[in-house]
């Protein structure tokens, strides 16, 4: 299999829809290593829902797909397993992480708790309205991506909203924690969520921003709690079989449901 070049689409670039892998850590200096490259491509394929939970990740196929050594693949998979994006089990190998029911409850509970901490810290700031300005622009791009049928850009912007909200506090530890939880949430809802069920995401994001700007902490917390509970209740808890990784990795975009 030829080496895959899974670069963001022109539409994603125009909408400034960041790849999920770029949200987690500060950008390293210099050119990314082969391990960074393979890690990022698999991570983004899972976050974009081009790889679904349960998909088998075979070392030989990954080596061919990314034109790299087994050592590179193993190092990338180990990092992904550390970040709970991939699971590695004896006699089963590596596959995209798929949550058990208790993990679903635990992840969403922590998301709600951490997002409320972010809201409380933001609403305590005198200049919060000014800090939120870039987020208003992000929500506008999120709406445009949905209306244009650009599902991957929409998914990326919807996820980035929550990470960038935390980043406004200039607390790298908090940002990394929330980015990790957002990534696990994305995998949890990937099997049961559908685009037509989520058209209100940008409306809810805009409402949350407006409440934070008014320094209405209780209202913003209630809006965020409703937003996340809606995501949790909307998903189908039934496990899926996962997509074939080698066909999905070659697809640049997903066709929006109609």
PDB file of C-alpha atoms in Angstrom:
ATOM      1  CA  UNK A   1       0.000   0.000   0.000  1.00  0.00           C
ATOM      2  CA  UNK A   2       1.344   3.428  -0.898  1.00  0.00           C
ATOM      3  CA  UNK A   3       2.229   5.911   1.792  1.00  0.00           C
ATOM      4  CA  UNK A   4      -0.813   7.902   2.856  1.00  0.00           C
ATOM      5  CA  UNK A   5      -0.788  11.698   2.943  1.00  0.00           C
ATOM      6  CA  UNK A   6      -3.802  12.600   5.038  1.00  0.00           C
ATOM      7  CA  UNK A   7      -3.495  16.369   4.976  1.00  0.00           C
ATOM      8  CA  UNK A   8      -6.428  18.575   6.004  1.00  0.00           C
ATOM      9  CA  UNK A   9      -8.735  19.416   3.128  1.00  0.00           C
ATOM     10  CA  UNK A  10      -8.697  22.911   1.632  1.00  0.00           C
ATOM     11  CA  UNK A  11     -12.121  23.447   3.212  1.00  0.00           C
ATOM     12  CA  UNK A  12     -10.729  22.540   6.636  1.00  0.00           C
ATOM     13  CA  UNK A  13      -7.861  24.964   6.119  1.00  0.00           C
ATOM     14  CA  UNK A  14     -10.199  27.748   4.976  1.00  0.00           C
ATOM     15  CA  UNK A  15     -12.394  27.221   8.031  1.00  0.00           C
ATOM     16  CA  UNK A  16      -9.334  27.032  10.304  1.00  0.00           C
ATOM     17  CA  UNK A  17     -10.507  23.679  11.627  1.00  0.00           C
ATOM     18  CA  UNK A  18      -7.581  22.366  13.695  1.00  0.00           C
ATOM     19  CA  UNK A  19      -6.670  18.709  13.670  1.00  0.00           C
ATOM     20  CA  UNK A  20      -7.390  17.167  17.061  1.00  0.00           C
ATOM     21  CA  UNK A  21      -3.785  15.989  17.419  1.00  0.00           C
ATOM     22  CA  UNK A  22      -2.587  19.613  17.428  1.00  0.00           C
ATOM     23  CA  UNK A  23      -4.738  20.534  20.434  1.00  0.00           C
ATOM     24  CA  UNK A  24      -3.151  18.261  23.015  1.00  0.00           C
ATOM     25  CA  UNK A  25       0.403  19.526  23.493  1.00  0.00           C
ATOM     26  CA  UNK A  26       2.523  22.533  22.583  1.00  0.00           C
ATOM     27  CA  UNK A  27       4.008  22.189  19.101  1.00  0.00           C
ATOM     28  CA  UNK A  28       7.460  20.572  19.236  1.00  0.00           C
ATOM     29  CA  UNK A  29      10.400  22.456  17.775  1.00  0.00           C
ATOM     30  CA  UNK A  30      11.636  21.307  14.385  1.00  0.00           C
ATOM     31  CA  UNK A  31      10.260  18.670  12.058  1.00  0.00           C
ATOM     32  CA  UNK A  32       8.049  15.965  13.601  1.00  0.00           C
ATOM     33  CA  UNK A  33       9.586  12.518  13.891  1.00  0.00           C
ATOM     34  CA  UNK A  34       8.177   9.457  12.114  1.00  0.00           C
ATOM     35  CA  UNK A  35       6.606   8.419  15.416  1.00  0.00           C
ATOM     36  CA  UNK A  36       4.937  11.843  15.739  1.00  0.00           C
ATOM     37  CA  UNK A  37       3.659  11.561  12.161  1.00  0.00           C
ATOM     38  CA  UNK A  38       2.148   8.095  12.563  1.00  0.00           C
ATOM     39  CA  UNK A  39       0.718   8.995  15.981  1.00  0.00           C
ATOM     40  CA  UNK A  40      -0.926  12.126  14.582  1.00  0.00           C
ATOM     41  CA  UNK A  41      -2.407  10.445  11.513  1.00  0.00           C
ATOM     42  CA  UNK A  42      -3.997   7.603  13.493  1.00  0.00           C
ATOM     43  CA  UNK A  43      -5.164   9.989  16.230  1.00  0.00           C
ATOM     44  CA  UNK A  44      -6.814  12.327  13.723  1.00  0.00           C
ATOM     45  CA  UNK A  45      -8.411   9.480  11.756  1.00  0.00           C
ATOM     46  CA  UNK A  46     -10.063   8.305  14.986  1.00  0.00           C
ATOM     47  CA  UNK A  47     -11.159  11.820  15.980  1.00  0.00           C
ATOM     48  CA  UNK A  48     -12.527  12.515  12.471  1.00  0.00           C
ATOM     49  CA  UNK A  49     -14.464   9.214  12.650  1.00  0.00           C
ATOM     50  CA  UNK A  50     -12.587   7.768   9.689  1.00  0.00           C
ATOM     51  CA  UNK A  51     -11.490   5.038  12.113  1.00  0.00           C
ATOM     52  CA  UNK A  52     -14.202   3.806  14.448  1.00  0.00           C
ATOM     53  CA  UNK A  53     -13.810   2.224  17.895  1.00  0.00           C
ATOM     54  CA  UNK A  54     -13.004  -1.461  17.640  1.00  0.00           C
ATOM     55  CA  UNK A  55     -11.090  -1.153  14.354  1.00  0.00           C
ATOM     56  CA  UNK A  56      -8.086  -3.521  14.311  1.00  0.00           C
ATOM     57  CA  UNK A  57      -4.695  -1.882  13.842  1.00  0.00           C
ATOM     58  CA  UNK A  58      -2.247  -4.353  12.310  1.00  0.00           C
ATOM     59  CA  UNK A  59       1.456  -3.528  12.484  1.00  0.00           C
ATOM     60  CA  UNK A  60       2.268  -4.800   8.996  1.00  0.00           C
ATOM     61  CA  UNK A  61      -0.568  -2.815   7.420  1.00  0.00           C
ATOM     62  CA  UNK A  62       0.422   0.337   9.315  1.00  0.00           C
ATOM     63  CA  UNK A  63       4.034  -0.033   8.204  1.00  0.00           C
ATOM     64  CA  UNK A  64       2.899  -0.246   4.585  1.00  0.00           C
ATOM     65  CA  UNK A  65       0.401   2.598   4.939  1.00  0.00           C
ATOM     66  CA  UNK A  66       2.911   5.011   6.476  1.00  0.00           C
ATOM     67  CA  UNK A  67       6.123   3.682   4.883  1.00  0.00           C
ATOM     68  CA  UNK A  68       7.855   3.206   8.212  1.00  0.00           C
ATOM     69  CA  UNK A  69       9.437   0.552  10.406  1.00  0.00           C
ATOM     70  CA  UNK A  70       7.730  -1.728  12.904  1.00  0.00           C
ATOM     71  CA  UNK A  71       9.616   0.076  15.655  1.00  0.00           C
ATOM     72  CA  UNK A  72       8.008   3.362  14.616  1.00  0.00           C
ATOM     73  CA  UNK A  73       4.544   1.800  14.524  1.00  0.00           C
ATOM     74  CA  UNK A  74       5.007   0.160  17.916  1.00  0.00           C
ATOM     75  CA  UNK A  75       6.188   3.432  19.481  1.00  0.00           C
ATOM     76  CA  UNK A  76       3.238   5.339  17.985  1.00  0.00           C
ATOM     77  CA  UNK A  77       0.751   2.695  19.157  1.00  0.00           C
ATOM     78  CA  UNK A  78       2.282   2.748  22.644  1.00  0.00           C
ATOM     79  CA  UNK A  79       1.761   6.529  22.819  1.00  0.00           C
ATOM     80  CA  UNK A  80      -1.796   6.162  21.560  1.00  0.00           C
ATOM     81  CA  UNK A  81      -2.459   3.468  24.165  1.00  0.00           C
ATOM     82  CA  UNK A  82      -1.080   5.772  26.883  1.00  0.00           C
ATOM     83  CA  UNK A  83      -3.530   8.449  25.717  1.00  0.00           C
ATOM     84  CA  UNK A  84      -6.447   5.946  25.701  1.00  0.00           C
ATOM     85  CA  UNK A  85      -6.975   6.232  21.953  1.00  0.00           C
ATOM     86  CA  UNK A  86      -5.767   2.697  21.260  1.00  0.00           C
ATOM     87  CA  UNK A  87      -6.018  -0.458  23.363  1.00  0.00           C
ATOM     88  CA  UNK A  88      -3.311  -3.120  23.178  1.00  0.00           C
ATOM     89  CA  UNK A  89      -4.136  -6.572  24.543  1.00  0.00           C
ATOM     90  CA  UNK A  90      -2.169  -9.831  24.595  1.00  0.00           C
ATOM     91  CA  UNK A  91      -3.231 -12.245  21.830  1.00  0.00           C
ATOM     92  CA  UNK A  92      -5.505  -9.590  20.384  1.00  0.00           C
ATOM     93  CA  UNK A  93      -3.133  -6.853  19.315  1.00  0.00           C
ATOM     94  CA  UNK A  94      -4.016  -3.177  18.901  1.00  0.00           C
ATOM     95  CA  UNK A  95      -7.407  -1.699  18.130  1.00  0.00           C
ATOM     96  CA  UNK A  96      -9.108   1.667  18.452  1.00  0.00           C
ATOM     97  CA  UNK A  97     -10.287   2.095  22.044  1.00  0.00           C
ATOM     98  CA  UNK A  98     -13.911   1.218  22.707  1.00  0.00           C
ATOM     99  CA  UNK A  99     -15.431   2.193  26.046  1.00  0.00           C
ATOM    100  CA  UNK A 100     -17.200  -0.130  28.440  1.00  0.00           C
ATOM    101  CA  UNK A 101     -20.481   1.196  29.925  1.00  0.00           C
ATOM    102  CA  UNK A 102     -18.830   2.247  33.214  1.00  0.00           C
ATOM    103  CA  UNK A 103     -16.094   4.072  31.307  1.00  0.00           C
ATOM    104  CA  UNK A 104     -18.763   5.971  29.384  1.00  0.00           C
ATOM    105  CA  UNK A 105     -20.335   7.170  32.625  1.00  0.00           C
ATOM    106  CA  UNK A 106     -16.971   8.003  34.191  1.00  0.00           C
ATOM    107  CA  UNK A 107     -15.675   9.983  31.197  1.00  0.00           C
ATOM    108  CA  UNK A 108     -18.830  12.084  30.864  1.00  0.00           C
ATOM    109  CA  UNK A 109     -18.940  12.703  34.630  1.00  0.00           C
ATOM    110  CA  UNK A 110     -15.372  14.010  34.552  1.00  0.00           C
ATOM    111  CA  UNK A 111     -16.083  16.101  31.446  1.00  0.00           C
ATOM    112  CA  UNK A 112     -18.972  17.823  33.195  1.00  0.00           C
ATOM    113  CA  UNK A 113     -16.931  18.431  36.355  1.00  0.00           C
ATOM    114  CA  UNK A 114     -13.885  19.786  34.542  1.00  0.00           C
ATOM    115  CA  UNK A 115     -15.877  21.982  32.149  1.00  0.00           C
ATOM    116  CA  UNK A 116     -17.675  23.533  35.129  1.00  0.00           C
ATOM    117  CA  UNK A 117     -14.299  24.307  36.727  1.00  0.00           C
ATOM    118  CA  UNK A 118     -13.264  26.045  33.500  1.00  0.00           C
ATOM    119  CA  UNK A 119     -16.486  28.088  33.527  1.00  0.00           C
ATOM    120  CA  UNK A 120     -16.037  29.120  37.164  1.00  0.00           C
ATOM    121  CA  UNK A 121     -12.449  30.225  36.526  1.00  0.00           C
ATOM    122  CA  UNK A 122     -13.387  32.159  33.379  1.00  0.00           C
ATOM    123  CA  UNK A 123     -16.367  33.970  34.885  1.00  0.00           C
ATOM    124  CA  UNK A 124     -14.132  35.167  37.734  1.00  0.00           C
ATOM    125  CA  UNK A 125     -11.977  37.121  35.254  1.00  0.00           C
ATOM    126  CA  UNK A 126     -12.642  40.820  34.719  1.00  0.00           C
ATOM    127  CA  UNK A 127     -11.601  40.627  31.049  1.00  0.00           C
ATOM    128  CA  UNK A 128     -13.461  37.423  30.205  1.00  0.00           C
ATOM    129  CA  UNK A 129     -15.560  39.039  27.447  1.00  0.00           C
ATOM    130  CA  UNK A 130     -12.400  40.115  25.603  1.00  0.00           C
ATOM    131  CA  UNK A 131     -10.807  36.692  25.977  1.00  0.00           C
ATOM    132  CA  UNK A 132     -13.854  35.020  24.444  1.00  0.00           C
ATOM    133  CA  UNK A 133     -13.652  36.939  21.146  1.00  0.00           C
ATOM    134  CA  UNK A 134     -11.725  34.205  19.241  1.00  0.00           C
ATOM    135  CA  UNK A 135     -14.209  31.587  20.418  1.00  0.00           C
ATOM    136  CA  UNK A 136     -17.130  33.509  18.902  1.00  0.00           C
ATOM    137  CA  UNK A 137     -15.323  33.325  15.569  1.00  0.00           C
ATOM    138  CA  UNK A 138     -14.768  29.591  16.017  1.00  0.00           C
ATOM    139  CA  UNK A 139     -18.477  29.015  16.613  1.00  0.00           C
ATOM    140  CA  UNK A 140     -19.291  30.952  13.440  1.00  0.00           C
ATOM    141  CA  UNK A 141     -16.910  28.678  11.493  1.00  0.00           C
ATOM    142  CA  UNK A 142     -18.467  25.626  13.141  1.00  0.00           C
ATOM    143  CA  UNK A 143     -21.902  26.711  11.900  1.00  0.00           C
ATOM    144  CA  UNK A 144     -20.576  27.364   8.377  1.00  0.00           C
ATOM    145  CA  UNK A 145     -18.911  23.948   8.254  1.00  0.00           C
ATOM    146  CA  UNK A 146     -22.167  22.238   9.187  1.00  0.00           C
ATOM    147  CA  UNK A 147     -24.220  24.255   6.727  1.00  0.00           C
ATOM    148  CA  UNK A 148     -21.704  23.519   3.936  1.00  0.00           C
ATOM    149  CA  UNK A 149     -21.825  19.782   4.642  1.00  0.00           C
ATOM    150  CA  UNK A 150     -18.136  19.681   5.617  1.00  0.00           C
ATOM    151  CA  UNK A 151     -18.512  17.078   8.333  1.00  0.00           C
ATOM    152  CA  UNK A 152     -14.847  16.665   9.229  1.00  0.00           C
ATOM    153  CA  UNK A 153     -14.306  20.423   9.669  1.00  0.00           C
ATOM    154  CA  UNK A 154     -17.477  20.606  11.724  1.00  0.00           C
ATOM    155  CA  UNK A 155     -16.371  17.731  13.989  1.00  0.00           C
ATOM    156  CA  UNK A 156     -12.939  19.296  14.425  1.00  0.00           C
ATOM    157  CA  UNK A 157     -14.307  22.720  15.307  1.00  0.00           C
ATOM    158  CA  UNK A 158     -16.935  21.313  17.654  1.00  0.00           C
ATOM    159  CA  UNK A 159     -14.251  19.417  19.564  1.00  0.00           C
ATOM    160  CA  UNK A 160     -11.745  22.292  19.481  1.00  0.00           C
ATOM    161  CA  UNK A 161     -14.281  24.677  21.037  1.00  0.00           C
ATOM    162  CA  UNK A 162     -14.038  22.958  24.415  1.00  0.00           C
ATOM    163  CA  UNK A 163     -10.243  22.689  24.394  1.00  0.00           C
ATOM    164  CA  UNK A 164      -9.789  26.314  23.326  1.00  0.00           C
ATOM    165  CA  UNK A 165     -12.209  27.427  26.048  1.00  0.00           C
ATOM    166  CA  UNK A 166      -9.881  25.881  28.628  1.00  0.00           C
ATOM    167  CA  UNK A 167      -6.802  27.289  26.873  1.00  0.00           C
ATOM    168  CA  UNK A 168      -8.059  30.828  27.582  1.00  0.00           C
ATOM    169  CA  UNK A 169      -7.024  30.269  31.204  1.00  0.00           C
ATOM    170  CA  UNK A 170      -3.362  29.746  30.216  1.00  0.00           C
ATOM    171  CA  UNK A 171      -3.161  26.570  32.300  1.00  0.00           C
ATOM    172  CA  UNK A 172      -1.425  23.872  30.259  1.00  0.00           C
ATOM    173  CA  UNK A 173      -2.226  21.082  32.732  1.00  0.00           C
ATOM    174  CA  UNK A 174      -5.930  21.894  32.625  1.00  0.00           C
ATOM    175  CA  UNK A 175      -5.880  22.148  28.818  1.00  0.00           C
ATOM    176  CA  UNK A 176      -4.153  18.761  28.444  1.00  0.00           C
ATOM    177  CA  UNK A 177      -6.607  17.088  30.827  1.00  0.00           C
ATOM    178  CA  UNK A 178      -9.627  18.444  28.985  1.00  0.00           C
ATOM    179  CA  UNK A 179      -8.143  17.600  25.572  1.00  0.00           C
ATOM    180  CA  UNK A 180      -7.683  14.014  26.685  1.00  0.00           C
ATOM    181  CA  UNK A 181     -11.256  13.774  27.964  1.00  0.00           C
ATOM    182  CA  UNK A 182     -12.598  15.369  24.775  1.00  0.00           C
ATOM    183  CA  UNK A 183     -10.735  12.777  22.700  1.00  0.00           C
ATOM    184  CA  UNK A 184     -12.179   9.889  24.711  1.00  0.00           C
ATOM    185  CA  UNK A 185     -15.652  11.428  24.492  1.00  0.00           C
ATOM    186  CA  UNK A 186     -15.315  11.631  20.712  1.00  0.00           C
ATOM    187  CA  UNK A 187     -14.576   7.910  20.530  1.00  0.00           C
ATOM    188  CA  UNK A 188     -17.456   7.092  22.856  1.00  0.00           C
ATOM    189  CA  UNK A 189     -20.086   8.856  20.754  1.00  0.00           C
ATOM    190  CA  UNK A 190     -18.556   7.895  17.377  1.00  0.00           C
ATOM    191  CA  UNK A 191     -20.510   4.650  17.058  1.00  0.00           C
ATOM    192  CA  UNK A 192     -23.936   5.995  17.940  1.00  0.00           C
ATOM    193  CA  UNK A 193     -23.966   9.676  17.062  1.00  0.00           C
ATOM    194  CA  UNK A 194     -25.260  10.996  13.740  1.00  0.00           C
ATOM    195  CA  UNK A 195     -24.782  14.442  12.162  1.00  0.00           C
ATOM    196  CA  UNK A 196     -28.487  15.152  11.925  1.00  0.00           C
ATOM    197  CA  UNK A 197     -28.776  14.638  15.694  1.00  0.00           C
ATOM    198  CA  UNK A 198     -26.195  17.319  16.490  1.00  0.00           C
ATOM    199  CA  UNK A 199     -27.205  20.369  14.505  1.00  0.00           C
ATOM    200  CA  UNK A 200     -27.630  22.375  17.672  1.00  0.00           C
ATOM    201  CA  UNK A 201     -23.991  22.047  18.768  1.00  0.00           C
ATOM    202  CA  UNK A 202     -23.008  25.511  17.554  1.00  0.00           C
ATOM    203  CA  UNK A 203     -26.175  27.033  19.005  1.00  0.00           C
ATOM    204  CA  UNK A 204     -25.384  25.535  22.399  1.00  0.00           C
ATOM    205  CA  UNK A 205     -21.760  26.656  22.168  1.00  0.00           C
ATOM    206  CA  UNK A 206     -22.893  30.202  21.374  1.00  0.00           C
ATOM    207  CA  UNK A 207     -25.281  30.160  24.344  1.00  0.00           C
ATOM    208  CA  UNK A 208     -22.490  28.995  26.664  1.00  0.00           C
ATOM    209  CA  UNK A 209     -20.209  31.793  25.459  1.00  0.00           C
ATOM    210  CA  UNK A 210     -22.908  34.421  25.944  1.00  0.00           C
ATOM    211  CA  UNK A 211     -23.522  33.299  29.518  1.00  0.00           C
ATOM    212  CA  UNK A 212     -19.812  33.263  30.348  1.00  0.00           C
ATOM    213  CA  UNK A 213     -19.399  36.744  28.835  1.00  0.00           C
ATOM    214  CA  UNK A 214     -22.161  37.979  31.175  1.00  0.00           C
ATOM    215  CA  UNK A 215     -20.289  36.258  34.037  1.00  0.00           C
ATOM    216  CA  UNK A 216     -23.371  34.152  34.684  1.00  0.00           C
ATOM    217  CA  UNK A 217     -21.561  31.157  36.143  1.00  0.00           C
ATOM    218  CA  UNK A 218     -24.679  29.202  37.244  1.00  0.00           C
ATOM    219  CA  UNK A 219     -26.350  29.723  33.866  1.00  0.00           C
ATOM    220  CA  UNK A 220     -23.218  28.751  31.936  1.00  0.00           C
ATOM    221  CA  UNK A 221     -22.726  25.638  34.062  1.00  0.00           C
ATOM    222  CA  UNK A 222     -26.342  24.621  33.503  1.00  0.00           C
ATOM    223  CA  UNK A 223     -25.993  25.163  29.740  1.00  0.00           C
ATOM    224  CA  UNK A 224     -22.776  23.122  29.607  1.00  0.00           C
ATOM    225  CA  UNK A 225     -24.305  20.346  31.722  1.00  0.00           C
ATOM    226  CA  UNK A 226     -27.301  20.161  29.363  1.00  0.00           C
ATOM    227  CA  UNK A 227     -24.988  20.177  26.330  1.00  0.00           C
ATOM    228  CA  UNK A 228     -22.886  17.257  27.591  1.00  0.00           C
ATOM    229  CA  UNK A 229     -25.807  15.241  28.946  1.00  0.00           C
ATOM    230  CA  UNK A 230     -27.504  15.587  25.562  1.00  0.00           C
ATOM    231  CA  UNK A 231     -24.388  14.110  23.921  1.00  0.00           C
ATOM    232  CA  UNK A 232     -24.295  11.244  26.409  1.00  0.00           C
ATOM    233  CA  UNK A 233     -27.984  10.408  26.141  1.00  0.00           C
ATOM    234  CA  UNK A 234     -27.981  10.619  22.336  1.00  0.00           C
ATOM    235  CA  UNK A 235     -25.347   7.968  21.787  1.00  0.00           C
ATOM    236  CA  UNK A 236     -26.171   4.356  21.120  1.00  0.00           C
ATOM    237  CA  UNK A 237     -24.532   2.282  23.833  1.00  0.00           C
ATOM    238  CA  UNK A 238     -24.604  -0.878  21.733  1.00  0.00           C
ATOM    239  CA  UNK A 239     -21.058  -1.861  20.674  1.00  0.00           C
ATOM    240  CA  UNK A 240     -20.190  -1.739  17.012  1.00  0.00           C
ATOM    241  CA  UNK A 241     -17.797  -3.812  14.944  1.00  0.00           C
ATOM    242  CA  UNK A 242     -15.575  -0.913  13.886  1.00  0.00           C
ATOM    243  CA  UNK A 243     -14.654   0.144  10.392  1.00  0.00           C
ATOM    244  CA  UNK A 244     -11.963  -1.433   8.272  1.00  0.00           C
ATOM    245  CA  UNK A 245      -8.975   0.843   8.962  1.00  0.00           C
ATOM    246  CA  UNK A 246      -7.259   0.544   5.618  1.00  0.00           C
ATOM    247  CA  UNK A 247     -10.255   1.641   3.563  1.00  0.00           C
ATOM    248  CA  UNK A 248     -11.210   4.466   5.924  1.00  0.00           C
ATOM    249  CA  UNK A 249      -7.687   5.825   6.253  1.00  0.00           C
ATOM    250  CA  UNK A 250      -7.625   6.459   2.514  1.00  0.00           C
ATOM    251  CA  UNK A 251     -10.744   8.639   2.589  1.00  0.00           C
ATOM    252  CA  UNK A 252     -10.197  12.385   2.839  1.00  0.00           C
ATOM    253  CA  UNK A 253     -13.775  13.256   3.809  1.00  0.00           C
ATOM    254  CA  UNK A 254     -17.008  11.620   4.908  1.00  0.00           C
ATOM    255  CA  UNK A 255     -20.215  12.097   2.981  1.00  0.00           C
ATOM    256  CA  UNK A 256     -22.665  14.015   5.189  1.00  0.00           C
ATOM    257  CA  UNK A 257     -25.898  12.203   5.968  1.00  0.00           C
ATOM    258  CA  UNK A 258     -29.006  13.599   4.354  1.00  0.00           C
TER     259      UNK A 258
END
